PDB file of C-alpha atoms in Angstrom:
ATOM      1  CA  MET A 274     -94.387  87.994 348.871  1.00 87.00           C
ATOM      2  CA  LYS A 275     -98.256  89.177 348.472  1.00 85.00           C
ATOM      3  CA  ASP A 276    -100.922  88.119 346.156  1.00 88.00           C
ATOM      4  CA  LEU A 277    -101.285  90.172 342.973  1.00 91.00           C
ATOM      5  CA  HIS A 278    -102.516  87.004 340.854  1.00 91.00           C
ATOM      6  CA  HIS A 279    -105.913  87.330 342.474  1.00 92.00           C
ATOM      7  CA  HIS A 280    -106.385  91.027 341.987  1.00 92.00           C
ATOM      8  CA  LEU A 281    -105.676  91.501 338.468  1.00 95.00           C
ATOM      9  CA  SER A 282    -107.888  90.915 335.259  1.00 96.00           C
ATOM     10  CA  PRO A 283    -106.268  91.111 332.253  1.00 97.00           C
ATOM     11  CA  ALA A 284    -108.401  91.922 328.807  1.00 97.00           C
ATOM     12  CA  VAL A 285    -106.610  91.661 325.437  1.00 98.00           C
ATOM     13  CA  ALA A 286    -107.480  95.119 323.540  1.00 98.00           C
ATOM     14  CA  ILE A 287    -105.278  94.948 320.639  1.00 98.00           C
ATOM     15  CA  ALA A 288    -104.062  91.081 319.727  1.00 98.00           C
ATOM     16  CA  PRO A 289    -100.309  90.799 318.918  1.00 97.00           C
ATOM     17  CA  ALA A 290    -100.064  91.694 314.937  1.00 97.00           C
ATOM     18  CA  VAL A 291     -98.403  93.907 312.643  1.00 97.00           C
ATOM     19  CA  ALA A 292    -100.704  96.888 312.234  1.00 96.00           C
ATOM     20  CA  ALA A 293    -100.274  98.561 308.563  1.00 97.00           C
ATOM     21  CA  ALA A 294    -103.606 100.823 309.378  1.00 97.00           C
ATOM     22  CA  THR A 295    -105.285 102.568 312.850  1.00 97.00           C
ATOM     23  CA  ALA A 296    -106.460  99.732 314.803  1.00 97.00           C
ATOM     24  CA  THR A 297    -109.383 100.241 317.418  1.00 98.00           C
ATOM     25  CA  SER A 298    -110.093  97.696 320.122  1.00 98.00           C
ATOM     26  CA  ALA A 299    -113.528  96.475 321.573  1.00 97.00           C
ATOM     27  CA  ALA A 300    -114.883  98.026 324.535  1.00 98.00           C
ATOM     28  CA  ILE A 301    -113.448  96.661 327.640  1.00 98.00           C
ATOM     29  CA  ASP A 302    -115.810  96.689 330.523  1.00 98.00           C
ATOM     30  CA  LEU A 303    -114.392  97.948 333.950  1.00 97.00           C
ATOM     31  CA  ALA A 304    -117.399  97.033 335.865  1.00 96.00           C
ATOM     32  CA  GLY A 305    -116.404  95.590 339.426  1.00 95.00           C
ATOM     33  CA  PHE A 306    -112.832  97.238 339.132  1.00 95.00           C
ATOM     34  CA  ASN A 307    -111.565 100.004 340.950  1.00 93.00           C
ATOM     35  CA  SER A 308    -108.392 100.566 338.668  1.00 94.00           C
ATOM     36  CA  ALA A 309    -107.067  99.864 335.135  1.00 97.00           C
ATOM     37  CA  GLU A 310    -103.642 100.294 333.501  1.00 98.00           C
ATOM     38  CA  LEU A 311    -103.520 100.157 329.618  1.00 98.00           C
ATOM     39  CA  ILE A 312     -99.767  97.943 328.497  1.00 98.00           C
ATOM     40  CA  VAL A 313     -98.540  98.159 325.080  1.00 98.00           C
ATOM     41  CA  GLN A 314     -95.724  96.592 323.605  1.00 98.00           C
ATOM     42  CA  THR A 315     -94.329  97.142 320.235  1.00 98.00           C
ATOM     43  CA  GLY A 316     -92.147  94.966 317.984  1.00 97.00           C
ATOM     44  CA  ALA A 317     -90.547  95.991 314.784  1.00 97.00           C
ATOM     45  CA  ILE A 318     -90.953  98.767 312.725  1.00 96.00           C
ATOM     46  CA  ALA A 319     -90.968  98.514 308.921  1.00 95.00           C
ATOM     47  CA  GLY A 320     -90.995 101.527 306.475  1.00 94.00           C
ATOM     48  CA  ASP A 321     -90.434 104.072 309.398  1.00 94.00           C
ATOM     49  CA  GLY A 322     -94.221 103.087 310.412  1.00 93.00           C
ATOM     50  CA  ALA A 323     -95.184 106.403 312.707  1.00 97.00           C
ATOM     51  CA  PHE A 324     -98.108 105.242 315.285  1.00 98.00           C
ATOM     52  CA  SER A 325     -99.297 106.767 318.533  1.00 97.00           C
ATOM     53  CA  VAL A 326    -101.637 105.350 321.184  1.00 98.00           C
ATOM     54  CA  LYS A 327    -104.579 106.762 323.165  1.00 97.00           C
ATOM     55  CA  LEU A 328    -107.186 105.416 325.591  1.00 97.00           C
ATOM     56  CA  GLN A 329    -110.894 106.329 324.754  1.00 97.00           C
ATOM     57  CA  HIS A 330    -113.793 106.024 327.264  1.00 97.00           C
ATOM     58  CA  SER A 331    -117.475 105.755 327.246  1.00 97.00           C
ATOM     59  CA  ASP A 332    -120.588 104.671 329.363  1.00 97.00           C
ATOM     60  CA  THR A 333    -121.942 102.615 326.572  1.00 97.00           C
ATOM     61  CA  THR A 334    -120.249 100.089 323.863  1.00 97.00           C
ATOM     62  CA  THR A 335    -121.577 102.329 321.047  1.00 97.00           C
ATOM     63  CA  GLY A 336    -118.631 103.347 318.823  1.00 95.00           C
ATOM     64  CA  GLY A 337    -119.828 107.276 318.695  1.00 96.00           C
ATOM     65  CA  ASP A 338    -119.945 107.665 322.236  1.00 97.00           C
ATOM     66  CA  PHE A 339    -116.060 107.054 322.724  1.00 97.00           C
ATOM     67  CA  VAL A 340    -114.158 110.154 323.685  1.00 96.00           C
ATOM     68  CA  ASP A 341    -110.288 110.831 324.200  1.00 96.00           C
ATOM     69  CA  VAL A 342    -109.697 110.794 327.951  1.00 96.00           C
ATOM     70  CA  PRO A 343    -108.334 113.726 328.893  1.00 94.00           C
ATOM     71  CA  ALA A 344    -104.619 114.080 330.346  1.00 93.00           C
ATOM     72  CA  SER A 345    -106.220 114.574 333.749  1.00 94.00           C
ATOM     73  CA  GLY A 346    -107.676 111.106 333.233  1.00 95.00           C
ATOM     74  CA  VAL A 347    -104.610 109.353 332.514  1.00 96.00           C
ATOM     75  CA  LEU A 348    -101.510 108.519 334.496  1.00 97.00           C
ATOM     76  CA  GLY A 349     -98.155 108.732 332.719  1.00 96.00           C
ATOM     77  CA  SER A 350     -97.740 109.473 329.066  1.00 95.00           C
ATOM     78  CA  THR A 351     -96.719 107.712 325.575  1.00 95.00           C
ATOM     79  CA  PRO A 352     -94.646 109.446 323.066  1.00 96.00           C
ATOM     80  CA  ALA A 353     -96.266 111.063 320.011  1.00 96.00           C
ATOM     81  CA  THR A 354     -94.469 108.507 318.082  1.00 97.00           C
ATOM     82  CA  LEU A 355     -94.179 104.969 319.603  1.00 97.00           C
ATOM     83  CA  ALA A 356     -90.739 103.390 319.403  1.00 97.00           C
ATOM     84  CA  ALA A 357     -90.009  99.622 318.256  1.00 97.00           C
ATOM     85  CA  ASP A 358     -89.104  96.951 321.001  1.00 98.00           C
ATOM     86  CA  SER A 359     -90.663  99.088 323.611  1.00 98.00           C
ATOM     87  CA  VAL A 360     -93.155  98.506 326.338  1.00 98.00           C
ATOM     88  CA  TYR A 361     -95.229 101.538 327.457  1.00 98.00           C
ATOM     89  CA  ARG A 362     -98.291 102.031 330.044  1.00 97.00           C
ATOM     90  CA  LEU A 363    -100.901 104.524 331.019  1.00 97.00           C
ATOM     91  CA  GLY A 364    -103.172 104.289 334.413  1.00 97.00           C
ATOM     92  CA  TYR A 365    -107.009 105.217 333.873  1.00 97.00           C
ATOM     93  CA  VAL A 366    -108.402 107.442 336.329  1.00 95.00           C
ATOM     94  CA  GLY A 367    -110.856 109.038 334.587  1.00 91.00           C
ATOM     95  CA  GLY A 368    -110.977 112.695 334.277  1.00 79.00           C
ATOM     96  CA  THR A 369    -112.619 115.543 336.060  1.00 81.00           C
ATOM     97  CA  ALA A 370    -116.086 113.597 335.404  1.00 82.00           C
ATOM     98  CA  GLY A 371    -115.092 110.518 336.815  1.00 86.00           C
ATOM     99  CA  PRO A 372    -114.218 107.458 335.064  1.00 94.00           C
ATOM    100  CA  LYS A 373    -116.682 105.495 332.602  1.00 96.00           C
ATOM    101  CA  ARG A 374    -117.656 102.176 332.642  1.00 97.00           C
ATOM    102  CA  TYR A 375    -115.825 101.377 329.406  1.00 98.00           C
ATOM    103  CA  VAL A 376    -112.732 101.921 327.874  1.00 98.00           C
ATOM    104  CA  ARG A 377    -111.048 101.427 324.702  1.00 98.00           C
ATOM    105  CA  VAL A 378    -107.513 101.580 322.868  1.00 98.00           C
ATOM    106  CA  VAL A 379    -106.765 103.390 319.716  1.00 98.00           C
ATOM    107  CA  ALA A 380    -103.343 102.990 318.114  1.00 98.00           C
ATOM    108  CA  THR A 381    -103.161 105.667 315.366  1.00 98.00           C
ATOM    109  CA  LYS A 382    -101.044 105.529 311.969  1.00 97.00           C
ATOM    110  CA  ALA A 383     -99.526 108.892 310.800  1.00 97.00           C
ATOM    111  CA  SER A 384     -97.316 107.528 308.395  1.00 97.00           C
ATOM    112  CA  GLY A 385     -95.089 104.849 307.309  1.00 96.00           C
ATOM    113  CA  THR A 386     -95.871 101.199 306.599  1.00 96.00           C
ATOM    114  CA  SER A 387     -96.575  99.384 309.859  1.00 97.00           C
ATOM    115  CA  ILE A 388     -95.265  98.275 313.191  1.00 97.00           C
ATOM    116  CA  GLY A 389     -96.050  95.167 315.486  1.00 97.00           C
ATOM    117  CA  LEU A 390     -98.010  95.897 318.657  1.00 97.00           C
ATOM    118  CA  SER A 391    -100.091  94.684 321.125  1.00 98.00           C
ATOM    119  CA  ALA A 392    -102.385  96.313 323.916  1.00 98.00           C
ATOM    120  CA  VAL A 393    -103.739  94.727 326.744  1.00 98.00           C
ATOM    121  CA  ILE A 394    -106.034  96.533 329.623  1.00 98.00           C
ATOM    122  CA  VAL A 395    -105.196  95.215 333.009  1.00 98.00           C
ATOM    123  CA  ARG A 396    -108.253  95.946 335.446  1.00 97.00           C
ATOM    124  CA  GLY A 397    -107.035  95.740 339.079  1.00 95.00           C
ATOM    125  CA  ASP A 398    -108.739  96.255 342.617  1.00 93.00           C
ATOM    126  CA  PRO A 399    -111.625  94.187 342.102  1.00 93.00           C
ATOM    127  CA  HIS A 400    -114.854  94.792 344.114  1.00 91.00           C
ATOM    128  CA  LEU A 401    -114.672  90.717 344.796  1.00 87.00           C
ATOM    129  CA  THR A 402    -111.633  88.423 344.563  1.00 87.00           C
ATOM    130  CA  PRO A 403    -110.318  86.589 343.226  1.00 87.00           C
ATOM    131  CA  ALA A 404    -110.556  88.558 339.906  1.00 84.00           C
ATOM    132  CA  ASP A 405    -111.653  86.651 336.849  1.00 73.00           C
TER     133      ASP A 405
END
């Protein structure tokens, strides 16, 4: 077996909870890593809660500087409405202008009551191993 453990560094973006409104994570710093993957896990949906998820990126931690990552900057896709009891993943590659230092996750409520969800950014390919 190969050692994956020392080459990954997960960071909580959205802690597991029942989301009843749009949730935006804090900035996740990608400095020192050459790759990143978003993992979203959903639980129960109440009242036909309709949520979507997207990645945003920025060179600063200032909220207003974050913009949506273009389709060319993401590997994979998520559905327009997240399903209950599912796992989704998106790879971050940055887009035509290249990668930014910070990413964040936005889970947007379109309608309904709520959804159980969590989001983790897994940073990989560290410049120095082992990763933190």
